[in-house]
Coordinates of C-alpha atoms and ligand atoms in Angstrom, one line a residue:
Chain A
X1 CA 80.1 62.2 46.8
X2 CA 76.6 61.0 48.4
X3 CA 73.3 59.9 46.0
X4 CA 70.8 60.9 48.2
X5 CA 67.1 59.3 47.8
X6 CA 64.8 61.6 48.9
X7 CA 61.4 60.5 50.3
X8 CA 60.9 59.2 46.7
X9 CA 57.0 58.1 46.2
X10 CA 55.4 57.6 42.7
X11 CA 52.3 56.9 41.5
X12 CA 51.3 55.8 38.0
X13 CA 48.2 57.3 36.5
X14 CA 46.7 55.5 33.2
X15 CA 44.6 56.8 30.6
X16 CA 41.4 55.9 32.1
X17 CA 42.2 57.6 35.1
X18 CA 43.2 54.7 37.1
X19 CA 46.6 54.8 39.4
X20 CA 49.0 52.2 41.0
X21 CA 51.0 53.2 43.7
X22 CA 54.3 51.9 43.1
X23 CA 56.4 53.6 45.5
X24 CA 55.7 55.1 49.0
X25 CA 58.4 57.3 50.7
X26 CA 61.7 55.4 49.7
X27 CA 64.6 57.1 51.5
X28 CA 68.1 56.4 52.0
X29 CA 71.5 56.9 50.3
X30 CA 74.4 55.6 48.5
X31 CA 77.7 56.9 49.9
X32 CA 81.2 56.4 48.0
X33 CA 82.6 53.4 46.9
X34 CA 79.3 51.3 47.9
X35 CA 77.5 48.4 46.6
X36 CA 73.8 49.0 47.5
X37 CA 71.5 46.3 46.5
X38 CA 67.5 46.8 46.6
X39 CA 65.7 43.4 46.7
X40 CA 61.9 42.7 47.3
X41 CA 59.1 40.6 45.6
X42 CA 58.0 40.7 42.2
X43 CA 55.8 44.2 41.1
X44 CA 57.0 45.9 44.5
X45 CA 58.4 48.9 42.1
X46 CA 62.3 48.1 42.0
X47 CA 62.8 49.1 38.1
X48 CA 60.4 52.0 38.7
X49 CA 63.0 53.7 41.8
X50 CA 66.4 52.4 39.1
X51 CA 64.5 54.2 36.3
X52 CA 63.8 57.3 38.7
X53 CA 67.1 57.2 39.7
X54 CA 68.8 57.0 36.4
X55 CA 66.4 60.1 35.1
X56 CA 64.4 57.8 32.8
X57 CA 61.0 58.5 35.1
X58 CA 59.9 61.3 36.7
X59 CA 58.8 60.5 40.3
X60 CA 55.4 61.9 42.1
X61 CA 57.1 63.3 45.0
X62 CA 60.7 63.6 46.1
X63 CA 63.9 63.9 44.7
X64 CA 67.7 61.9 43.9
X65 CA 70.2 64.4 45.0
X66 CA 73.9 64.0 43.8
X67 CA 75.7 65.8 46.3
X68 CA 78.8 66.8 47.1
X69 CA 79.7 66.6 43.2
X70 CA 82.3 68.0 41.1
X71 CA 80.7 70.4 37.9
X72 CA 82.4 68.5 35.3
X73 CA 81.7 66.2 32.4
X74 CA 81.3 63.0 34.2
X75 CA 77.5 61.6 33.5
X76 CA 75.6 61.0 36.9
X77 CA 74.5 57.6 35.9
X78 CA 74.9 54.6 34.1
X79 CA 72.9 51.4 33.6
X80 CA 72.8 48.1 33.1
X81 CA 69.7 46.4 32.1
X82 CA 68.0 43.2 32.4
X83 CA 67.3 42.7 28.9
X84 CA 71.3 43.8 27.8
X85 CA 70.1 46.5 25.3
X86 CA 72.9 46.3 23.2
X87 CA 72.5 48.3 19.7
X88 CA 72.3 45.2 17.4
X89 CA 73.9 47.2 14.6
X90 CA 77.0 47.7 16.9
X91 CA 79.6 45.5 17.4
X92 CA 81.0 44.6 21.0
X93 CA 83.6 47.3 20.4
X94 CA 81.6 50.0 19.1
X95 CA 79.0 49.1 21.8
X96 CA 81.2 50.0 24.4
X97 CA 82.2 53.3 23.1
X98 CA 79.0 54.8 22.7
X99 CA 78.8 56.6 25.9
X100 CA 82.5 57.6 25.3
X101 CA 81.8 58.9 22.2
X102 CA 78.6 61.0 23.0
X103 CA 81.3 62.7 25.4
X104 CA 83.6 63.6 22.6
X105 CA 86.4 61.6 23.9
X106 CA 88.9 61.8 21.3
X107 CA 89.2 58.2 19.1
X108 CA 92.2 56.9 20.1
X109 CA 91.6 57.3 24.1
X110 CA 88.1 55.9 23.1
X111 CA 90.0 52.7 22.0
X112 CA 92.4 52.4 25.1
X113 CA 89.6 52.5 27.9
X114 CA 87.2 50.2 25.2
X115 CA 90.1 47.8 25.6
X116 CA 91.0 48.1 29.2
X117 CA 87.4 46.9 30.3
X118 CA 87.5 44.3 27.6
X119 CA 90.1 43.2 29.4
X120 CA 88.3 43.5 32.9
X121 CA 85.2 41.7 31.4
X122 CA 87.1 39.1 29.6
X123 CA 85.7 40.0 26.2
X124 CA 89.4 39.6 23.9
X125 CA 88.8 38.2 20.8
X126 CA 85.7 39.0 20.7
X127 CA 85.5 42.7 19.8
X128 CA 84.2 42.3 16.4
X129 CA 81.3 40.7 16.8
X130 CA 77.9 41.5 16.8
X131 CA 75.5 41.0 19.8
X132 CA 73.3 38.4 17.8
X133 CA 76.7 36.7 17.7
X134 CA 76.7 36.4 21.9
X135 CA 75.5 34.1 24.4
X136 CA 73.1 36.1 27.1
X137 CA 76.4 35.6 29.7
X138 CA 78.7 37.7 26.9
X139 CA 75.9 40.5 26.3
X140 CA 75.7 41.2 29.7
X141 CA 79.7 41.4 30.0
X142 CA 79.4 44.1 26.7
X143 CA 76.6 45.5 28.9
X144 CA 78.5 46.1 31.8
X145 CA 82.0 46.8 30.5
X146 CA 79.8 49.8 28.6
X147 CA 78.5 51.1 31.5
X148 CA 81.8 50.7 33.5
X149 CA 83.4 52.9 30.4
X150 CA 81.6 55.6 30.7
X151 CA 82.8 56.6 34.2
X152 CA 79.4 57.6 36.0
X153 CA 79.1 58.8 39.3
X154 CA 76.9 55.9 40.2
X155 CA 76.1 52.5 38.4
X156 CA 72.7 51.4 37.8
X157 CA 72.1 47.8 37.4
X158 CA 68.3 46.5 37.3
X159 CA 68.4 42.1 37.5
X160 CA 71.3 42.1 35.0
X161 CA 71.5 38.3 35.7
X162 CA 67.8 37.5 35.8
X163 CA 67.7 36.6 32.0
X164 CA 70.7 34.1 32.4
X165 CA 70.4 30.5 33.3
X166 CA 71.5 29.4 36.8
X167 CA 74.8 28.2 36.1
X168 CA 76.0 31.4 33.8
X169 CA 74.2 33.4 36.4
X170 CA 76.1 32.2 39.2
X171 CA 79.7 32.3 37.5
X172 CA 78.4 36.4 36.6
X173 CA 77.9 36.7 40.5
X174 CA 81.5 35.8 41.3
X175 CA 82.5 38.4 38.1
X176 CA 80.6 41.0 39.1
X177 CA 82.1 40.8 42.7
X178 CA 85.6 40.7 41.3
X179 CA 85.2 43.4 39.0
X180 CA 83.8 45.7 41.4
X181 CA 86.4 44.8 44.1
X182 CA 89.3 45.9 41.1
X183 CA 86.3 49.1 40.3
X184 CA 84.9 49.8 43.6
X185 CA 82.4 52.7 42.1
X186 CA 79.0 53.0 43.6
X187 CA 76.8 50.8 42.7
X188 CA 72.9 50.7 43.3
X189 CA 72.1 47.1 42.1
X190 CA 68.2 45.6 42.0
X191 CA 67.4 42.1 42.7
X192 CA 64.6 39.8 43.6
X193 CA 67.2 37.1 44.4
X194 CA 68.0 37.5 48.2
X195 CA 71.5 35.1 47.7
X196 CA 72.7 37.4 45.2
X197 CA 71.8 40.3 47.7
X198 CA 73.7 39.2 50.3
X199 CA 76.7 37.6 48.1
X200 CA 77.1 41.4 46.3
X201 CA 76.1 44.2 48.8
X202 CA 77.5 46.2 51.2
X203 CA 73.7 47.4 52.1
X204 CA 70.9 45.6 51.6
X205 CA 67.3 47.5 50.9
X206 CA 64.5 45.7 51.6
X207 CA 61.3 46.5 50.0
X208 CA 58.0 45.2 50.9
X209 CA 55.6 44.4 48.4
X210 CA 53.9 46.9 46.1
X211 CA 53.5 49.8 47.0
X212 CA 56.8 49.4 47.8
X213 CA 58.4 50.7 51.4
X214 CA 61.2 49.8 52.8
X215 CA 61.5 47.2 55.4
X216 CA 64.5 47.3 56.4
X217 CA 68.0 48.5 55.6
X218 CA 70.7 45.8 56.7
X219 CA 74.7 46.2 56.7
X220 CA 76.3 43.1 55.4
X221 CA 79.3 42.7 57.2
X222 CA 81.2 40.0 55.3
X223 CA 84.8 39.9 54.4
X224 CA 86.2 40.9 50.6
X225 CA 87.0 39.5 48.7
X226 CA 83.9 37.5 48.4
X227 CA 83.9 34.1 46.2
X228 CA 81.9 30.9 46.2
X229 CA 83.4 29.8 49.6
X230 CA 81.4 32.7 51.2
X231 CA 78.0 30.9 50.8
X232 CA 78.4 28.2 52.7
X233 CA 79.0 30.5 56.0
X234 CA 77.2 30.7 59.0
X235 CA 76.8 34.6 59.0
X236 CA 75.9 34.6 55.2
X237 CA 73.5 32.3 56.0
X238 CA 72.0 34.1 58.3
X239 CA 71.6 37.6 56.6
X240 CA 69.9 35.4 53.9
X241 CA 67.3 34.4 56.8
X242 CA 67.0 37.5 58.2
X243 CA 65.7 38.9 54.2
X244 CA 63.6 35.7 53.9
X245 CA 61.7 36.4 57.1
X246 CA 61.0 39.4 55.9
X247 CA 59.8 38.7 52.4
X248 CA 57.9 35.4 53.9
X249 CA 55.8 37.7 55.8
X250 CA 54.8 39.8 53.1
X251 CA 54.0 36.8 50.9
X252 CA 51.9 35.3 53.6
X253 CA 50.4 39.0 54.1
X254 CA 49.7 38.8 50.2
X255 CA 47.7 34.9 50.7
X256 CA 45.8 36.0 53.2
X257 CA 44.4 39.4 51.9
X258 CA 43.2 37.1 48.5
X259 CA 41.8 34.5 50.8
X260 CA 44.2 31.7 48.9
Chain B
X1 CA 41.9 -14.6 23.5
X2 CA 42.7 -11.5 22.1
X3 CA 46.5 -11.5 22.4
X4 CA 48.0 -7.3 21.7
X5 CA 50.2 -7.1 18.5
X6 CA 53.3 -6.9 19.9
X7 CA 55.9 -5.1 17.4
X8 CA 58.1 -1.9 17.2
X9 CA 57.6 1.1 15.7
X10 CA 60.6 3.8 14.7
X11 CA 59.4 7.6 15.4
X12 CA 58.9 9.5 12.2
X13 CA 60.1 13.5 11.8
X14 CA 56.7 14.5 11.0
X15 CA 57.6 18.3 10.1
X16 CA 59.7 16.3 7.6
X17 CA 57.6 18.1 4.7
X18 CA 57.9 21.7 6.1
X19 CA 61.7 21.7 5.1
X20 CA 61.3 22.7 1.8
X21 CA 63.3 21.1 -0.7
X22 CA 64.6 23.2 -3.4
X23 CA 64.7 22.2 -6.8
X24 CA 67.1 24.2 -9.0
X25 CA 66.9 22.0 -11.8
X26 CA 62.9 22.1 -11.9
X27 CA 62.9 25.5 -12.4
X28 CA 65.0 26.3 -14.9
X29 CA 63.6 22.8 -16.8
X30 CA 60.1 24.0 -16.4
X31 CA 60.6 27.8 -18.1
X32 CA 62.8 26.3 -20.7
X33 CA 59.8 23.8 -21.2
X34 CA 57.6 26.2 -21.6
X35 CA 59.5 29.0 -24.0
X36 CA 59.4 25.7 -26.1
X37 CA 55.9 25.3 -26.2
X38 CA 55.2 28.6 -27.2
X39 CA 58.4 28.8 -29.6
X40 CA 56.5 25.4 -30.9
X41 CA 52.8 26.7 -31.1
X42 CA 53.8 29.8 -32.8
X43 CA 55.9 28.2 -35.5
X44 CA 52.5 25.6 -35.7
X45 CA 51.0 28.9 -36.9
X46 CA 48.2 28.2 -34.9
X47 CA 47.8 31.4 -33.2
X48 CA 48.7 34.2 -35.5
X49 CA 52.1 35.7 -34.5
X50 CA 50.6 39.3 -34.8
X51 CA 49.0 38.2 -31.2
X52 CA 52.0 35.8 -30.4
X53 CA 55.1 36.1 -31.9
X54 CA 57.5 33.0 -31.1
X55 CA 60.2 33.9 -28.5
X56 CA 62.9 33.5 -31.1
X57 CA 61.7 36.5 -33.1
X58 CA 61.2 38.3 -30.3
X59 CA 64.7 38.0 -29.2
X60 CA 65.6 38.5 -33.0
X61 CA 63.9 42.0 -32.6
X62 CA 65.3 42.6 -29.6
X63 CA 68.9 42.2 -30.7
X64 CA 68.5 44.1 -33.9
X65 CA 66.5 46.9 -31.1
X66 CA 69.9 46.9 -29.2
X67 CA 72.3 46.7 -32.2
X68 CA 70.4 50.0 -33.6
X69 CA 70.8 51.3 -29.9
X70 CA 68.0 52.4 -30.1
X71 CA 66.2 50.2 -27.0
X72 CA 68.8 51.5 -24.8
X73 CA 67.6 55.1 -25.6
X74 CA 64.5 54.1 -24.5
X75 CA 65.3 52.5 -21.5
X76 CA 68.0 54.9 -20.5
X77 CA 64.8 57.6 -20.9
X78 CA 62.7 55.7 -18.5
X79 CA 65.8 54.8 -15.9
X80 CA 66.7 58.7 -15.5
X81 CA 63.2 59.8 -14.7
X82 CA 63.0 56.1 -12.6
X83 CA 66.2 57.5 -11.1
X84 CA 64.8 61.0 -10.3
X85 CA 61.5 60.4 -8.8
X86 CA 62.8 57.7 -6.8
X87 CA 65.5 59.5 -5.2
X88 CA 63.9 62.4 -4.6
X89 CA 61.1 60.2 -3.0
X90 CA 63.3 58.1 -1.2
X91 CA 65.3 60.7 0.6
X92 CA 61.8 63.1 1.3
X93 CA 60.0 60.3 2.4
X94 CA 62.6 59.2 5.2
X95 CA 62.7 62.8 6.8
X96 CA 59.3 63.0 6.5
X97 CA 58.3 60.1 8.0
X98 CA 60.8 60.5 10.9
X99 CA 59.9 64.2 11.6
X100 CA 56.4 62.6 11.4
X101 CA 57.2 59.6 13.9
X102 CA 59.5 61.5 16.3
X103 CA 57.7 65.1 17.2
X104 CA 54.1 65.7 18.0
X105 CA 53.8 68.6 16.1
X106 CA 54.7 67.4 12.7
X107 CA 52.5 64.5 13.5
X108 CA 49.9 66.2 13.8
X109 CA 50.1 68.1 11.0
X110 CA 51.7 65.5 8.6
X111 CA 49.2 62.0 9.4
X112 CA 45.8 63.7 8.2
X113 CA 47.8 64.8 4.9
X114 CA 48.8 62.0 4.2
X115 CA 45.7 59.8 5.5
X116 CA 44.1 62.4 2.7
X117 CA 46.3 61.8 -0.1
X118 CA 47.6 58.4 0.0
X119 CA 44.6 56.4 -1.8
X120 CA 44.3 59.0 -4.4
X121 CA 45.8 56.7 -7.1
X122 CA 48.6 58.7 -8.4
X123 CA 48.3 58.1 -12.0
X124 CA 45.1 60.2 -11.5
X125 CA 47.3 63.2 -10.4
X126 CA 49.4 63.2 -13.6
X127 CA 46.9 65.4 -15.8
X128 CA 47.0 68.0 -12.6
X129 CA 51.2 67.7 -12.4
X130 CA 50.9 68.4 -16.4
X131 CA 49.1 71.1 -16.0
X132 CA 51.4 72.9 -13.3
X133 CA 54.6 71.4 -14.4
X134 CA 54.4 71.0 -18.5
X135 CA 54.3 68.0 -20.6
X136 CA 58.3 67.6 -19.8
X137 CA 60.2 65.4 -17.9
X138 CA 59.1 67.0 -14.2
X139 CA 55.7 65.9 -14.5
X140 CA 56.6 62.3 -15.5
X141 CA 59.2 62.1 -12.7
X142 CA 57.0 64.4 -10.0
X143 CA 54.5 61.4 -10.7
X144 CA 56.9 58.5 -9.9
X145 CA 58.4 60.7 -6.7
X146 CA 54.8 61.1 -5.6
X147 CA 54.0 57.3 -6.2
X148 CA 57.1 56.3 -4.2
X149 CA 57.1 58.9 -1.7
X150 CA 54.0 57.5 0.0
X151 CA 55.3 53.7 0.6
X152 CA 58.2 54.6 2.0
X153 CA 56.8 57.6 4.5
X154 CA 54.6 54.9 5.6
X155 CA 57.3 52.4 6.1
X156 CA 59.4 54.9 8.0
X157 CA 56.7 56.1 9.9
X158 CA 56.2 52.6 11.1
X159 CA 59.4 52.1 11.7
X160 CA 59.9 55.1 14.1
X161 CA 57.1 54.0 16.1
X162 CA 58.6 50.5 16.7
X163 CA 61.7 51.2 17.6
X164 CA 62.8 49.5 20.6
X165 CA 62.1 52.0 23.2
X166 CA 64.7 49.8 26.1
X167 CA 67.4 51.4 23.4
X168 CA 66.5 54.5 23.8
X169 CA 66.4 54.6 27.0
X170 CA 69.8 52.9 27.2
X171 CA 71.3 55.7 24.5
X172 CA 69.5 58.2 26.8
X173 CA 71.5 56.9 30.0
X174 CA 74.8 57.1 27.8
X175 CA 74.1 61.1 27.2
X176 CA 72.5 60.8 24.3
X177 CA 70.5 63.9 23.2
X178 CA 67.3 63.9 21.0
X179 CA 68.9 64.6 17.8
X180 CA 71.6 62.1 18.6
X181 CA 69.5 59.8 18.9
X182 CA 67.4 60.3 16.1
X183 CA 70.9 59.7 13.8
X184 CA 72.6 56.6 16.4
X185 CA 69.3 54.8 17.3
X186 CA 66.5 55.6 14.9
X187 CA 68.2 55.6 11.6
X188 CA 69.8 52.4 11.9
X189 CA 66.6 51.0 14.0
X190 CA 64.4 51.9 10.6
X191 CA 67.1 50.9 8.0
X192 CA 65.0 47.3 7.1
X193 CA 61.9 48.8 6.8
X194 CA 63.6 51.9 4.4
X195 CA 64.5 49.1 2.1
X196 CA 61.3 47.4 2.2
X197 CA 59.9 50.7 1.4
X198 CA 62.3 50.7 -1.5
X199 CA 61.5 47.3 -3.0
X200 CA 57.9 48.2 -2.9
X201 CA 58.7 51.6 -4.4
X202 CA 60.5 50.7 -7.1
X203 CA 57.6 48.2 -8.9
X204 CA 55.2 51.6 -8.3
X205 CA 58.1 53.6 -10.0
X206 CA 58.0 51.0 -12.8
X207 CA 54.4 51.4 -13.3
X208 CA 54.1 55.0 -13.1
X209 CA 56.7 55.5 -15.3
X210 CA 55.1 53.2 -18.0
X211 CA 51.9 54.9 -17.3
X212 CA 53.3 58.6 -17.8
X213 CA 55.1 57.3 -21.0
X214 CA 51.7 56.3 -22.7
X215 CA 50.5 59.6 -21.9
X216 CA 52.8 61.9 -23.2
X217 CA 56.4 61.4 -24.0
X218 CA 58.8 60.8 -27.0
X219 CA 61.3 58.0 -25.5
X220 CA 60.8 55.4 -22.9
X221 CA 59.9 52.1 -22.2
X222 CA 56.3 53.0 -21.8
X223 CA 56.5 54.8 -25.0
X224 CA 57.8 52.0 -26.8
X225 CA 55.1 50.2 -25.9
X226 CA 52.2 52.2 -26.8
X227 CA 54.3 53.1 -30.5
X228 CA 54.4 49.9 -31.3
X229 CA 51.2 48.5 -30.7
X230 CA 49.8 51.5 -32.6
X231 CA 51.8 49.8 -35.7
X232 CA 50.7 46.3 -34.9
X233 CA 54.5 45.2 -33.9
X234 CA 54.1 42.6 -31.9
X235 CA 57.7 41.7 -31.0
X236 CA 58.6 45.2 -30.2
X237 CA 56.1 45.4 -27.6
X238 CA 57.1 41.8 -26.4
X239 CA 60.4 43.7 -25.7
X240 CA 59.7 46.4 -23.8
X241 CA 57.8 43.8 -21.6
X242 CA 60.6 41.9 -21.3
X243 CA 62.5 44.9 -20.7
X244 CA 60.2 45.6 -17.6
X245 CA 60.9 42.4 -16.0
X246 CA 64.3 42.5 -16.0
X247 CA 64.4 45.4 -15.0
X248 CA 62.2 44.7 -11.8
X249 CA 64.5 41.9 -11.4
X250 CA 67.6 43.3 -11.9
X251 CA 66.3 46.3 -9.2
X252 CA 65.0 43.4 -6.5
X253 CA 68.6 41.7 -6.8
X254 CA 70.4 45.6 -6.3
X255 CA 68.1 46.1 -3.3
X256 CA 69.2 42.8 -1.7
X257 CA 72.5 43.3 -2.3
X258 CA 72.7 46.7 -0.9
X259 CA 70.6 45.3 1.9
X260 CA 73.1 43.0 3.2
X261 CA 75.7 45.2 2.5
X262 CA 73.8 48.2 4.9
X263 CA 72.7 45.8 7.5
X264 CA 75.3 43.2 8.1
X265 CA 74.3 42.7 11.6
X266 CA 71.0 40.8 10.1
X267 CA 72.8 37.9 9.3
Ligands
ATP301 N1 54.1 52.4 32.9 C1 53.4 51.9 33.9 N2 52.1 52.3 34.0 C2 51.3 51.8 35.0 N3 51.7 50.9 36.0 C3 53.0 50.5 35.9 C4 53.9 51.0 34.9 N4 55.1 50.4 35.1 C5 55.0 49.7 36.2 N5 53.7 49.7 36.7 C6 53.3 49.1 37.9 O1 54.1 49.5 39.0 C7 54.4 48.4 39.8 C8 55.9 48.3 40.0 O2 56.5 47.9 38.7 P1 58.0 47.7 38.6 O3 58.3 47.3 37.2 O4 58.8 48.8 39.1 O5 58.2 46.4 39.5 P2 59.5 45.5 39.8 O6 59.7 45.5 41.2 O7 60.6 46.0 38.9 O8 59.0 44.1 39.3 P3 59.8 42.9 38.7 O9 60.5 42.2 39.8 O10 58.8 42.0 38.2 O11 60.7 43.4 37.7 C9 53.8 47.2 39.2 O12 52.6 46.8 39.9 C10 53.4 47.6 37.8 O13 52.2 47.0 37.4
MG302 MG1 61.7 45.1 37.3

C-alpha cells in the first residue's frame, strides 16, 4: 500500500471574491509502515493538506491516491485532532467504538478491540467516564486509541499535542513513539514543533511558509526504539538544525518583505 | 517631617459578595409572612373578601373542590389537551427544525413560513382553528401545538446550526454517513436546547390552554376560572390560579429532572 500526494495545490476563494493560496504543488508519498511528519511555520496550510488528505476538503488541483489497496471494508483514513473532538455525550468507551460501530462490527468484538487499545493507551479504569471528566493528556489518549480502533489504512494526526502543556506534551511524545513502534501503521503526523519532528518521523516534510511548498524532504535515520535518551544525540541534533535553517530563512524572508 | 504611616494591611477577597449566599430559611419565612398578612388583612375585613378572600378559605374551597373531585376533572381536562398539543408540538417541531437546519432545500422553503407565522399571536388563530376544526377538543389542542411548535422549531433550528462542526467532521472521518450523523451527532448535540424549548413551551401551553378554555369549553382550568368569576366566587377562581402555578412548577421541576436524567454528561 502507497498514499500517493499528487501535485496537491489549493486555493481558498471567499465570498467577496478574494483567494489565499494555501498550498502550491505538494507532492510526495507515504509508503507502508511509515511515520511521515509535515512541519512548517504557522498559516503555511498543514491542516488544509491533513483535511485534504483525510477527504474533509476538496483540493484545487491534484489528487491523494491510495494505491495498491485491497477493496474491502477498511476506512482509508483516520484522524486525530488538535482539539480531541471527542463526543461529550460519550463516554471513553463508547468513544472509541464509534468508528467500529459505523462498520457494523458485531458488539462483543467491538468490546475486545475497545479494550485492547485501552490497554495500549493506558486508559483502564477509566472507561466510564466522560470526556469533561479528562485531563487534555487523557482526551488525546481516547482520541488516539479511537483512531487506532478503527484500523485505517493511514493515520491522520494534525498537532495532537499542541493543546497540552509542555510537560504532558513531552511524556505523549515518548507514548506516541511507543505505541507506534507496538502499531507500526502509517502515519502522516503535522507539526510546527521541529523536536517532535525529528523525535517521531521516519520522513520529515518541510514546508515553507504560506503558500505552502515543500522545502525539503529529509530521511531521519535514527535508531528505534526512540526514548528521551535520543535527544540529547549528536545526529538528532543535527537533523533539528538542518529544519531550523530552513524555517529561519523563511522567517527572516517573512521580516524583510514587511520591512520589520 | 512628614514621617509615612507605617502599618500592615491583610488582602481582602473582593469578589467576596459575588458568591451568593443562599438563604433557605428567608424564603420560606418571608412567603409564610406574607400568607399571614393577607390571611390577617382579610379577616380585618378591610378589603371585602369578594375581591380577597383570606388564604384559609381559599384552601377550604379548594379541599371541598378536590373532595367533590370535581377540580381534578377540570385539571385532568386541561392536562390531556396540555398533553396533546405539546406532544404533537414537541415531536413536529424537532423534525422540522432539523430538516430545516440540515438540508438547503427544506430551508429554504421552511424559514420564510415560519419568519411569516411566528409573531401572529396564536390565540388570534383560535377563531380560524374553530372554524375548520369545530368547537371540540382539536381546536383547543391544535392551538397549544401551534403555540408550542414555534419555540421549539426555533430552538432546534438553532441548535443545528451550532453544532460543533470539528464533530462532524470527526464522525465523518469514522464513516459516518449524513443520516447517521443526523441521529449520533446532531440529536444529542441539540438535546439542551430541545428542553429549553420545552420549558418555554410549556408556560405557552399553559396560557393557551387557559385562553381556549374561556372561549369555549365545558371543563378545564381555564373554564373554571371564567365560571366562577361569572358567579362572583372568589375562592374558586383563587384556585384555579393556584392550580396554574403549581402546575407550572410542578412541569419546570419534571423538565429538570428529565434533563439531568437525558444529559448526564452536563454535569
Ligand atoms: N476556510 C478558509 N477560508 C479561507 N482561508 C483559509 C481557510 N482555512 C484556512 N485558510 C487560510 O489558509 C492558510 C493555511 O491555513 P491552515 O489552517 O492550513 O494553516 P496551518 O499550517 O494548519 O496553521 P497552524 O499551524 O496555525 O495550524 C492560512 O493562511 C489561512 O488563513
Ligand atoms: Mg493547523
Amino acid at each position: 500500500m502507497k498514499v500517493l500526494i499528487d501535485h496537491l495545490s489549493k486555493v481558498y476563494a471567499d465570498r467577496r471574491g478574494e483567494s489565499t493560496e494555501a498550498l502550491r504543488d505538494i507532492h510526495f508519498d507515504i509508503r507502508d509502515n511509515e511515520f511521515v511528519v509535515v512541519v512548517g511555520p504557522s498559516g503555511c496550510g498543514k491542516s488544509t493538506l491533513l483535511n485534504i488528505v483525510a477527504g474533509l476538503l476538496s483540493s484545487t488541483s491534484g489528487q491523494v491516491v491510495f494505491e495498491g489497496t485491497q477493496i474491502d471494508s477498511r476506512p482509508h483514513t483516520a484522524v486525530v485532532f488538535q482539539d480531541f473532538a471527542l463526543f461529550p455525550w460519550r463516554t471513553v468507551l463508547k468513544n472509541i467504538v464509534y468508528g467500529l460501530e459505523e462498520r457494523r462490527i458485531r458488539g462483543q468484538q467491538q468490546q475486545e478491540i475497545a479494550r485492547r487499545y485501552i490497554t495500549l493507551v493506558g486508559l483502564q479504569g477509566f472507561e466510564n467516564k466522560y470526556p469533561h471528566q479528562l485531563s487534555g493528556g487523557m482526551k488525546q489518549r481516547v482520541s488516539i486509541a479511537r483512531a487506532l480502533a478503527n484500523d485505517s489504512l493511514l493515520l491522520l494526526m494534525d498537532e495532537p499535542f499542541s493543546a497540552l502543556d509542555a510537560q504532558t506534551r513531552t511524556l505523549m511524545q515518548y507514548e506516541l513513539s511507543r505505541i507506534w513502534e507496538e502499531t507500526h501503521k502509517s502515519l502522516l503526523y503535522i507539526t510546527h514543533n521541529i523536536q517532535e519532528a525529528v523525535f517521531l518521523g521516519d520522513r520529515v516534510v518541510v514546508l515553507s511558509r504560506r503558500p505552502g511548498r515543500i522545502l525539503d524532504i529529509i530521511k531521519i535515520d535514527l535508531p528505534r526504539p526512540r526514548g528521551e535518551h535520543l535527544t540529547l544525540e549528536k545526529r538528532y541534533l543535527e537533523y533539528v538544525d538542518a529544519i531550523w535553517g530552513h524555517i529561519k530563512n523563511q522567517a527572516r524572508e517573512a521580516m524583510e518583505e514587511t520591512g520589520g | 517631617m512628614d514621617q509615612p504611616m507605617v502599618g500592615k494591611a491583610i488582602v481582602q477577597d473582593k469578589t467576596y459578595f459575588l458568591q451568593m449566599r443562599e438563604h433557605p430559611w428567608l424564603s420560606i419565612g418571608s412567603f409564610m409572612f406574607i400568607l399571614l398578612l393577607w390571611e390577617g388583612v382579610s379577616r380585618m375585613a378591610w378589603i371585602p373578601s369578594l375581591f380577597l378572600p383570606a388564604p384559609s378559605s381559599i384552601l377550604s374551597e379548594g379541599w371541598t373542590m378536590i373532595k367533590t373531585g370535581i377540580l381534578f376533572k377540570h385539571i385532568f381536562s386541561s392536562l390531556s389537551r396540555i398533553l396533546w398539543g405539546f406532544i404533537i408540538a414537541c415531536s413536529l417541531g424537532i423534525i422540522a427544525g432539523i430538516l430545516i437546519g440540515s438540508f438547503s432545500i427544506p430551508e429554504a422553503v421552511g424559514n420564510p413560513i415560519i419568519a411569516a407565522t411566528f409573531p401572529i399571536p396564536k390565540i388570534a388563530i383560535l377563531p380560524l382553528l374553530i372554524l375548520w376544526l369545530g368547537i371540540g377538543e382539536a381546536s383547543k389542542v391544535a392551538v397549544i401545538a401551534l403555540g408550542v411548535f414555534f419555540p421549539m422549531v426555533i430552538n432546534v433550528y438553532t441548535g443545528v446550526k451550532n453544532v460543533d462542526p470539528l464533530l462532524i467532521k470527526a464522525a465523518l472521518s469514522l464513516g459516518s454517513n449524513r443520516a447517521r450523523i443526523i441521529r449520533k451527532v446532531i440529536f444529542p448535540s441539540i438535546l439542551p436546547m430541545i428542553f429549553a424549548g420545552m420549558k418555554l413551551g410549556i408556560g405557552i401551553a399553559l396560557l393557551l390552554v387557559v385562553a381556549a378554555e374561556m372561549v369555549a369549553a365545558d371543563a378545564g382550568i381555564g373554564f373554571m376560572i371564567l365560571t366562577a368569576a361569572d358567579l362572583m366566587q372568589t375562592n374558586k377562581l383563587m384556585v384555579g390560579l393556584i392550580v396554574l402555578s403549581l402546575l407550572g412548577i410542578f412541569f419546570n421541576w419534571l423538565f429538570k429532572k428529565l434533563e439531568h436524567l437525558v444529559i448526564p454528561w452536563k454535569q
